[in-house]
CSV table of C-alpha atoms in Angstrom, one decimal:
chain,number,residue,atom,x,y,z
F,25,MET,CA,-25.6,-0.9,24.9
F,26,ALA,CA,-27.3,0.7,27.8
F,27,ARG,CA,-25.3,1.5,30.9
F,28,LEU,CA,-25.3,-1.6,33.1
F,29,HIS,CA,-25.4,-1.7,36.9
F,30,ILE,CA,-24.2,-5.0,38.4
F,31,VAL,CA,-25.6,-5.1,41.9
F,32,GLY,CA,-25.3,-7.3,44.9
F,33,ALA,CA,-22.1,-9.1,44.3
F,34,THR,CA,-19.2,-9.5,46.7
F,35,VAL,CA,-16.5,-7.6,44.8
F,36,VAL,CA,-12.9,-8.7,44.9
F,37,ASP,CA,-11.2,-6.0,42.9
F,38,GLY,CA,-7.8,-7.7,42.2
F,39,SER,CA,-5.7,-5.3,44.3
F,40,GLY,CA,-5.5,-7.6,47.3
F,41,ARG,CA,-7.8,-5.4,49.4
F,42,GLU,CA,-10.6,-7.0,51.4
F,43,PRO,CA,-13.7,-7.8,49.4
F,44,GLY,CA,-16.5,-5.2,49.4
F,45,GLY,CA,-20.0,-4.8,48.1
F,46,GLY,CA,-22.1,-2.4,46.2
F,47,THR,CA,-22.7,-1.7,42.5
F,48,VAL,CA,-20.3,-1.9,39.6
F,49,THR,CA,-21.4,0.2,36.6
F,50,VAL,CA,-20.3,-0.7,33.1
F,51,ASP,CA,-20.7,1.6,30.1
F,52,ASP,CA,-19.7,0.3,26.7
F,53,ASP,CA,-16.3,-1.5,27.3
F,54,ARG,CA,-15.3,0.3,30.5
F,55,ILE,CA,-16.0,0.2,34.2
F,56,VAL,CA,-17.2,3.8,34.9
F,57,ALA,CA,-18.2,3.8,38.5
F,58,LEU,CA,-18.2,1.8,41.8
F,59,GLY,CA,-21.1,2.2,44.2
F,60,ALA,CA,-23.3,4.4,42.0
F,61,ARG,CA,-26.9,3.3,41.3
F,62,GLY,CA,-29.2,4.1,38.4
F,63,THR,CA,-32.9,3.5,38.0
F,64,SER,CA,-33.4,3.9,34.3
F,65,ASP,CA,-30.5,1.8,33.1
F,66,GLU,CA,-30.1,-1.9,32.8
F,67,ARG,CA,-29.6,-3.8,36.1
F,68,LEU,CA,-28.0,-7.2,36.6
F,69,ASP,CA,-28.8,-8.8,40.0
F,70,ALA,CA,-25.7,-10.6,41.2
F,71,ALA,CA,-26.7,-11.2,44.8
F,72,GLY,CA,-25.0,-14.2,46.3
F,73,LEU,CA,-22.2,-14.2,43.6
F,74,THR,CA,-18.6,-13.1,43.8
F,75,MET,CA,-17.1,-10.7,41.2
F,76,THR,CA,-13.5,-10.8,40.3
F,77,PRO,CA,-11.5,-9.2,37.4
F,78,GLY,CA,-11.2,-11.4,34.3
F,79,LEU,CA,-8.5,-13.9,35.0
F,80,ILE,CA,-5.2,-13.8,33.1
F,81,ASP,CA,-3.1,-16.9,32.3
F,82,ALA,CA,0.5,-15.8,31.6
F,83,HIS,CA,1.7,-19.1,30.2
F,84,VAL,CA,-0.6,-20.9,27.7
F,85,HIS,CA,0.0,-23.1,24.6
F,86,LEU,CA,-3.1,-23.0,22.6
F,87,GLY,CA,-1.2,-24.4,19.6
F,88,LEU,CA,-0.5,-27.6,21.7
F,89,SER,CA,-4.1,-28.5,22.2
F,90,SER,CA,-3.8,-31.7,20.2
F,91,PRO,CA,-1.7,-34.7,21.5
F,92,ILE,CA,1.8,-33.4,21.0
F,93,GLN,CA,3.7,-36.4,19.5
F,94,PRO,CA,1.0,-37.3,17.0
F,95,GLN,CA,0.7,-33.6,16.0
F,96,PHE,CA,4.3,-33.2,15.2
F,97,SER,CA,4.6,-36.5,13.3
F,98,PHE,CA,1.9,-35.7,10.8
F,99,GLN,CA,-0.7,-38.0,12.3
F,100,ILE,CA,-3.3,-35.3,12.8
F,101,SER,CA,-4.9,-33.2,10.1
F,102,ALA,CA,-4.7,-29.4,10.0
F,103,ALA,CA,-8.4,-29.3,10.3
F,104,GLU,CA,-8.4,-31.2,13.6
F,105,ILE,CA,-5.5,-29.2,15.0
F,106,ALA,CA,-7.4,-26.0,14.2
F,107,ALA,CA,-10.5,-27.4,15.9
F,108,ASP,CA,-8.5,-28.3,19.0
F,109,ILE,CA,-6.9,-24.8,19.1
F,110,PHE,CA,-10.2,-23.0,18.9
F,111,ALA,CA,-11.8,-25.3,21.4
F,112,ALA,CA,-9.1,-24.5,23.9
F,113,ALA,CA,-9.5,-20.8,23.3
F,114,GLY,CA,-13.3,-21.1,24.0
F,115,SER,CA,-12.6,-23.1,27.1
F,116,ALA,CA,-10.3,-20.4,28.4
F,117,LEU,CA,-13.2,-17.9,28.3
F,118,ASP,CA,-15.6,-20.4,29.9
F,119,ALA,CA,-13.1,-20.8,32.8
F,120,GLY,CA,-13.1,-17.1,33.4
F,121,PHE,CA,-9.8,-16.2,31.6
F,122,THR,CA,-10.4,-13.1,29.5
F,123,THR,CA,-6.7,-12.7,28.6
F,124,VAL,CA,-3.9,-15.2,27.9
F,125,ARG,CA,-0.2,-14.9,27.0
F,126,ASP,CA,0.6,-17.7,24.5
F,127,THR,CA,4.2,-18.7,25.1
F,128,GLY,CA,4.7,-20.8,21.9
F,129,GLY,CA,2.8,-22.8,19.5
F,130,ILE,CA,0.3,-20.7,17.6
F,131,ASP,CA,1.0,-18.7,14.5
F,132,GLY,CA,-0.4,-15.2,13.9
F,133,GLY,CA,-3.6,-16.3,12.1
F,134,VAL,CA,-5.0,-17.7,15.4
F,135,VAL,CA,-4.6,-14.4,17.2
F,136,THR,CA,-6.3,-12.5,14.3
F,137,ALA,CA,-9.2,-14.9,14.0
F,138,ILE,CA,-10.0,-14.6,17.7
F,139,ALA,CA,-9.5,-10.8,17.7
F,140,LYS,CA,-11.9,-10.5,14.8
F,141,GLY,CA,-14.5,-12.5,16.7
F,142,LYS,CA,-14.6,-15.3,14.2
F,143,VAL,CA,-14.1,-17.8,17.0
F,144,ARG,CA,-14.6,-17.5,20.8
F,145,GLY,CA,-11.5,-16.8,22.7
F,146,PRO,CA,-9.7,-14.6,25.2
F,147,ARG,CA,-7.5,-11.6,24.3
F,148,VAL,CA,-4.3,-13.2,23.1
F,149,LEU,CA,-0.7,-12.0,23.3
F,150,SER,CA,1.7,-14.3,21.4
F,151,CYS,CA,5.4,-14.8,20.9
F,152,GLY,CA,4.7,-16.9,17.8
F,153,PRO,CA,7.3,-19.7,17.6
F,154,VAL,CA,9.6,-20.2,20.6
F,155,GLN,CA,13.3,-19.4,19.9
F,156,CYS,CA,15.4,-22.5,20.6
F,157,GLN,CA,19.0,-23.6,20.3
F,158,THR,CA,19.8,-26.2,17.7
F,159,GLY,CA,19.5,-29.6,19.4
F,160,GLY,CA,17.9,-28.0,22.5
F,161,HIS,CA,14.5,-27.9,24.2
F,162,GLY,CA,11.6,-27.3,21.8
F,163,TYR,CA,12.6,-29.7,19.1
F,164,TYR,CA,10.3,-32.7,18.6
F,165,GLY,CA,11.4,-34.0,15.2
F,166,ALA,CA,12.7,-37.5,14.7
F,167,GLU,CA,16.4,-38.1,15.5
F,168,TRP,CA,17.1,-38.8,11.9
F,169,GLU,CA,15.4,-35.7,10.6
F,170,PRO,CA,17.7,-32.8,9.6
F,171,THR,CA,17.1,-29.7,11.7
F,172,GLU,CA,16.4,-27.6,8.7
F,173,LEU,CA,13.3,-29.6,7.9
F,174,TRP,CA,11.8,-28.8,11.3
F,175,SER,CA,9.9,-25.8,10.0
F,176,SER,CA,8.0,-28.1,7.6
F,177,HIS,CA,6.0,-29.1,10.7
F,178,HIS,CA,4.6,-25.6,10.9
F,179,ILE,CA,1.2,-24.8,9.5
F,180,PRO,CA,1.4,-21.2,8.4
F,181,GLY,CA,-1.2,-19.0,10.1
F,182,LEU,CA,-2.1,-21.8,12.5
F,183,CYS,CA,0.7,-23.4,14.5
F,184,ALA,CA,4.4,-23.0,14.7
F,185,LEU,CA,6.0,-24.3,17.8
F,186,SER,CA,9.7,-23.3,17.6
F,187,MET,CA,12.5,-22.0,15.5
F,188,MET,CA,16.1,-23.4,15.8
F,189,ALA,CA,19.2,-21.2,15.8
F,190,GLY,CA,22.8,-22.4,15.8
F,191,ASN,CA,24.4,-19.0,16.4
F,192,ALA,CA,23.6,-15.4,17.2
F,193,ASP,CA,23.1,-14.4,13.6
F,194,GLU,CA,20.6,-17.2,13.0
F,195,LEU,CA,18.8,-16.2,16.2
F,196,ARG,CA,18.6,-12.6,15.1
F,197,ARG,CA,17.1,-13.7,11.8
F,198,ASN,CA,14.6,-15.9,13.5
F,199,VAL,CA,13.4,-13.3,16.0
F,200,ARG,CA,12.9,-10.8,13.2
F,201,GLU,CA,10.8,-13.4,11.4
F,202,ALA,CA,8.8,-14.0,14.5
F,203,PHE,CA,8.0,-10.3,14.8
F,204,ARG,CA,7.1,-10.2,11.1
F,205,ARG,CA,4.5,-12.9,11.8
F,206,GLY,CA,3.0,-10.8,14.5
F,207,ALA,CA,4.8,-11.7,17.7
F,208,THR,CA,4.3,-9.1,20.5
F,209,PHE,CA,7.1,-10.4,22.7
F,210,LEU,CA,9.8,-13.1,22.5
F,211,LYS,CA,10.4,-16.3,24.3
F,212,LEU,CA,13.7,-18.2,24.4
F,213,CYS,CA,14.4,-21.7,25.9
F,214,VAL,CA,17.6,-21.2,27.9
F,215,THR,CA,17.6,-24.5,29.7
F,216,GLY,CA,16.3,-28.0,29.1
F,217,GLY,CA,12.8,-28.9,29.9
F,218,VAL,CA,10.4,-31.5,31.3
F,219,VAL,CA,8.7,-32.3,28.0
F,220,GLY,CA,11.8,-32.6,25.9
F,221,GLY,CA,13.8,-34.8,23.6
F,222,LYS,CA,17.4,-35.3,24.4
F,223,ASP,CA,17.8,-32.2,26.7
F,224,ARG,CA,17.9,-32.3,30.5
F,225,LEU,CA,16.7,-29.8,33.1
F,226,ALA,CA,20.3,-29.3,34.1
F,227,ASP,CA,21.3,-28.2,30.6
F,228,THR,CA,21.9,-24.5,29.8
F,229,GLN,CA,21.1,-23.3,26.3
F,230,PHE,CA,22.1,-20.2,24.4
F,231,THR,CA,25.0,-18.0,25.6
F,232,VAL,CA,24.6,-14.7,27.3
F,233,GLU,CA,25.7,-13.0,24.1
F,234,GLU,CA,23.1,-14.9,22.1
F,235,ILE,CA,20.3,-14.1,24.5
F,236,ALA,CA,21.3,-10.5,24.4
F,237,VAL,CA,20.7,-10.4,20.6
F,238,ALA,CA,17.1,-11.3,21.2
F,239,VAL,CA,16.8,-8.7,24.0
F,240,GLN,CA,18.3,-6.1,21.6
F,241,GLU,CA,15.7,-7.0,18.9
F,242,ALA,CA,12.9,-6.9,21.4
F,243,THR,CA,14.0,-3.6,22.9
F,244,ALA,CA,14.1,-2.1,19.4
F,245,ARG,CA,10.4,-2.9,19.1
F,246,GLY,CA,9.4,-1.7,22.6
F,247,THR,CA,8.9,-5.2,24.0
F,248,TYR,CA,10.7,-7.8,26.0
F,249,VAL,CA,12.1,-11.3,26.3
F,250,THR,CA,10.8,-14.0,28.6
F,251,VAL,CA,12.7,-17.3,29.0
F,252,HIS,CA,11.8,-20.9,29.6
F,253,ALA,CA,14.3,-21.8,32.4
F,254,HIS,CA,14.5,-24.4,35.2
F,255,ASN,CA,18.0,-24.1,36.5
F,256,ASN,CA,20.0,-21.3,38.1
F,257,ASP,CA,22.8,-21.1,35.6
F,258,GLY,CA,20.3,-20.6,32.7
F,259,ILE,CA,18.3,-18.1,34.7
F,260,ARG,CA,21.3,-16.0,35.6
F,261,ASN,CA,22.5,-16.0,32.0
F,262,ALA,CA,19.1,-14.7,30.9
F,263,VAL,CA,19.0,-12.0,33.6
F,264,GLU,CA,22.5,-10.9,32.7
F,265,ALA,CA,21.5,-10.6,29.1
F,266,GLY,CA,18.5,-8.4,29.9
F,267,ALA,CA,15.5,-10.8,29.9
F,268,ARG,CA,12.5,-9.5,31.9
F,269,CYS,CA,10.6,-12.6,32.9
F,270,VAL,CA,11.4,-16.3,33.8
F,271,GLU,CA,8.9,-19.1,33.1
F,272,HIS,CA,8.9,-22.1,35.5
F,273,GLY,CA,12.0,-21.3,37.6
F,274,THR,CA,12.0,-24.7,39.2
F,275,ASP,CA,15.3,-24.5,41.1
F,276,ILE,CA,15.6,-20.8,41.9
F,277,ASP,CA,17.9,-20.3,44.9
F,278,GLU,CA,18.4,-17.3,47.1
F,279,PRO,CA,21.2,-15.6,45.2
F,280,THR,CA,19.3,-16.0,41.9
F,281,ALA,CA,16.1,-14.7,43.4
F,282,ALA,CA,18.0,-11.7,44.8
F,283,LEU,CA,19.4,-11.0,41.4
F,284,MET,CA,16.0,-11.3,39.8
F,285,ALA,CA,14.5,-8.9,42.3
F,286,ALA,CA,17.3,-6.4,41.9
F,287,ARG,CA,16.9,-6.4,38.1
F,288,GLY,CA,13.1,-6.3,38.2
F,289,VAL,CA,12.8,-9.7,36.5
F,290,ALA,CA,9.4,-11.4,37.1
F,291,LEU,CA,8.7,-15.1,37.6
F,292,VAL,CA,5.8,-17.2,36.2
F,293,PRO,CA,5.6,-20.6,38.0
F,294,THR,CA,3.5,-23.3,36.3
F,295,PHE,CA,2.1,-25.9,38.7
F,296,ALA,CA,-1.0,-27.2,36.8
F,297,VAL,CA,1.0,-28.8,34.0
F,298,VAL,CA,3.3,-30.6,36.5
F,299,GLU,CA,0.3,-32.0,38.3
F,300,ARG,CA,-1.2,-33.2,35.0
F,301,LEU,CA,2.0,-34.9,33.8
F,302,LEU,CA,2.6,-36.6,37.1
F,303,HIS,CA,-0.9,-38.2,36.9
F,304,ASP,CA,-1.5,-38.8,33.2
F,305,PRO,CA,1.2,-38.0,30.6
F,306,ALA,CA,-0.7,-40.0,28.0
F,307,ALA,CA,-3.5,-37.4,28.1
F,308,ALA,CA,-1.1,-34.9,26.6
F,309,GLY,CA,0.0,-37.4,24.0
F,310,LEU,CA,3.3,-38.1,25.7
F,311,ASN,CA,4.9,-41.3,26.7
F,312,GLU,CA,5.4,-42.6,30.2
F,313,SER,CA,9.1,-41.5,30.4
F,314,VAL,CA,7.8,-37.9,31.0
F,315,ARG,CA,6.6,-39.0,34.5
F,316,ALA,CA,10.2,-39.7,35.6
F,317,ARG,CA,11.4,-36.4,34.3
F,318,VAL,CA,8.7,-34.5,36.2
F,319,THR,CA,9.1,-36.3,39.5
F,320,GLY,CA,10.2,-33.9,42.2
F,321,VAL,CA,9.6,-30.8,40.0
F,322,ARG,CA,6.5,-29.7,41.8
F,323,GLU,CA,8.2,-29.8,45.3
F,324,ARG,CA,11.3,-27.9,43.9
F,325,MET,CA,9.0,-25.3,42.1
F,326,ALA,CA,7.1,-24.8,45.4
F,327,ARG,CA,10.4,-24.1,47.2
F,328,ALA,CA,11.5,-21.7,44.4
F,329,LEU,CA,8.1,-19.9,44.7
F,330,ALA,CA,8.8,-19.3,48.5
F,331,VAL,CA,12.4,-18.2,47.9
F,332,ALA,CA,11.3,-15.8,45.1
F,333,ARG,CA,8.5,-14.4,47.2
F,334,ASP,CA,10.8,-13.8,50.2
F,335,ALA,CA,13.3,-12.0,47.9
F,336,GLY,CA,10.6,-9.6,46.6
F,337,VAL,CA,10.3,-11.0,43.1
F,338,ARG,CA,7.2,-10.1,41.2
F,339,ILE,CA,5.4,-13.4,40.7
F,340,GLY,CA,2.6,-14.0,38.2
F,341,LEU,CA,0.7,-17.2,37.3
F,342,GLY,CA,0.6,-19.5,34.4
F,343,SER,CA,-0.9,-23.0,33.8
F,344,ASP,CA,1.3,-24.2,30.9
F,345,LEU,CA,-1.4,-26.8,30.0
F,346,ILE,CA,-0.6,-28.9,27.0
F,347,GLY,CA,-2.6,-31.5,25.1
F,348,PRO,CA,-6.4,-31.7,24.7
F,349,ALA,CA,-7.4,-31.3,28.4
F,350,GLN,CA,-7.2,-27.5,28.7
F,351,ASP,CA,-10.7,-26.9,30.0
F,352,ARG,CA,-9.8,-26.7,33.8
F,353,ARG,CA,-7.3,-23.9,33.5
F,354,GLY,CA,-8.3,-22.5,36.8
F,355,GLU,CA,-6.6,-25.4,38.6
F,356,GLU,CA,-3.5,-23.3,38.6
F,357,LEU,CA,-5.2,-20.9,41.1
F,358,ALA,CA,-6.4,-23.7,43.3
F,359,LEU,CA,-2.9,-25.2,43.4
F,360,ARG,CA,-1.3,-21.8,44.1
F,361,ALA,CA,-3.8,-21.2,46.9
F,362,GLN,CA,-2.4,-24.3,48.6
F,363,LEU,CA,1.0,-22.7,48.7
F,364,GLU,CA,0.0,-19.1,49.4
F,365,THR,CA,-3.5,-17.8,50.0
F,366,PRO,CA,-6.5,-17.7,47.7
F,367,MET,CA,-6.1,-13.9,47.6
F,368,ASP,CA,-2.5,-14.2,46.6
F,369,ALA,CA,-3.4,-16.6,43.8
F,370,LEU,CA,-6.1,-14.2,42.5
F,371,VAL,CA,-3.9,-11.1,42.6
F,372,ALA,CA,-1.2,-13.1,40.7
F,373,ALA,CA,-3.8,-14.0,38.1
F,374,THR,CA,-5.1,-10.5,37.7
F,375,LYS,CA,-3.1,-7.4,38.8
F,376,THR,CA,0.4,-8.9,38.8
F,377,ASN,CA,-0.1,-10.8,35.5
F,378,ALA,CA,-1.4,-7.5,33.9
F,379,GLU,CA,1.8,-5.8,35.0
F,380,ILE,CA,4.0,-8.5,33.7
F,381,LEU,CA,2.2,-8.4,30.3
F,382,GLY,CA,2.4,-4.6,30.2
F,383,LEU,CA,-1.4,-4.2,30.1
F,384,ASP,CA,-2.5,-1.3,32.2
F,385,GLU,CA,-6.2,-1.4,31.4
F,386,ILE,CA,-7.1,-4.9,32.8
F,387,GLY,CA,-6.4,-6.9,35.9
F,388,ALA,CA,-8.5,-4.8,38.3
F,389,ILE,CA,-12.0,-3.6,39.0
F,390,ALA,CA,-11.8,0.2,39.1
F,391,PRO,CA,-13.2,3.1,37.1
F,392,GLY,CA,-11.6,3.5,33.7
F,393,MET,CA,-10.5,-0.1,33.4
F,394,LYS,CA,-11.7,-2.5,30.7
F,395,ALA,CA,-14.9,-4.3,31.9
F,396,ASP,CA,-13.3,-7.7,32.1
F,397,LEU,CA,-15.3,-9.3,34.9
F,398,VAL,CA,-16.3,-12.8,36.2
F,399,LEU,CA,-19.2,-13.7,38.5
F,400,TRP,CA,-18.5,-16.8,40.5
F,401,ASN,CA,-21.1,-19.1,42.0
F,402,GLY,CA,-19.8,-18.9,45.6
F,403,ASN,CA,-16.7,-17.3,47.0
F,404,PRO,CA,-13.4,-18.7,45.7
F,405,LEU,CA,-11.5,-16.9,48.4
F,406,ASN,CA,-13.2,-19.3,50.9
F,407,ASP,CA,-13.1,-22.3,48.5
F,408,PRO,CA,-10.4,-21.9,45.9
F,409,GLU,CA,-11.4,-25.2,44.3
F,410,LEU,CA,-14.2,-23.1,42.8
F,411,PHE,CA,-11.6,-21.6,40.4
F,412,ALA,CA,-10.9,-25.1,38.9
F,413,ASN,CA,-14.4,-25.8,37.7
F,414,PRO,CA,-15.5,-23.7,34.7
F,415,ALA,CA,-19.2,-24.2,35.7
F,416,ASN,CA,-18.6,-21.9,38.7
F,417,ALA,CA,-17.8,-19.0,36.4
F,418,VAL,CA,-21.5,-18.3,35.8
F,419,LEU,CA,-21.0,-15.1,33.9
F,420,VAL,CA,-17.9,-13.9,32.0
F,421,MET,CA,-17.7,-10.3,30.6
F,422,GLN,CA,-14.9,-9.3,28.2
F,423,ALA,CA,-14.5,-5.6,27.4
F,424,GLY,CA,-18.1,-5.0,28.4
F,425,ARG,CA,-19.6,-7.8,26.3
F,426,VAL,CA,-21.1,-10.9,28.0
F,427,VAL,CA,-19.4,-13.9,26.5
F,428,LYS,CA,-20.8,-16.5,28.9
F,429,ASP,CA,-23.9,-16.5,30.9
F,430,LEU,CA,-25.2,-19.5,32.9
F,431,ARG,CA,-27.4,-17.6,35.3
């Protein structure tokens, strides 16, 4: 394609610096210049719009885009599950998210189908199935169902929520299988969770020695382990074992935050899912008991965010949306903006998330970076609720290709 000059937008480059103006020049899949103008090349007038880097959601579950309990009790066909997954992927693009990190639920075929352009969707990094302790968080089979039958709920190439391990050897086998299926990082559940069966948020799961097995296998492949963790004991076990990232982190206290900062362990809080489950658990295909489990979590997670920030922990951003209503993924930025600033929320969803994911070519508007860009109708730094409505992302560009244009 011809070199493209995008002119007139207010440019928020993802670094945290004050917005600027001028021209952003894109050639093929890269940003090649800021401020340069050309007369013979293609020109896109973006006057009155705000440009940001493509957003990154560091905690998604595309494979949980159908109502959860019906999905894992064989009440929904594979065709419908696939339709829901690909609809959620397209919705992520439409909301301005050009990259997502899937933290459990999809199998490798989904990543491949999106990467080949067969369906619309963002750039996807996936852990494949989550690694879980036998009887722990991540198991949604019936009580009477033997654990070894859980894998029969998987649909090869499409969805695979979790794998169960009863000891370190089983965990090693499972993580090697996850890598064989195309995982690019690993996720372990090391505490109970909100959307769980018999587990509680106060439970710890996997021992330090068991977590270290997954870290060893990830390190051997040049990647890392992130952990689902709500309580301090589970987080400290994971940090001690060498995990590099914590998801949720609901009850992080000062000593745990200091340990995370000292070890370079990142945090990805997840407020949007908590908000949704408080208001309408049925929309995710969950029963009313979930509301009681989630009560108080948002307030505690907000305190943990402040504690982690004060300790100097690197803090990313993830929505953790589950169920069919995944079209307003940008609500996570609006919620974070209430606790920090709109600029803080944007930097977390661009520059910081790119660092956490180990992607050095996205997350900023600068020469040499991939041309992942969003043009917003209005200025979300002045009104962060703009992030929550996909209609405000009037143009989305991914690696130099326009994938949405409402102008």
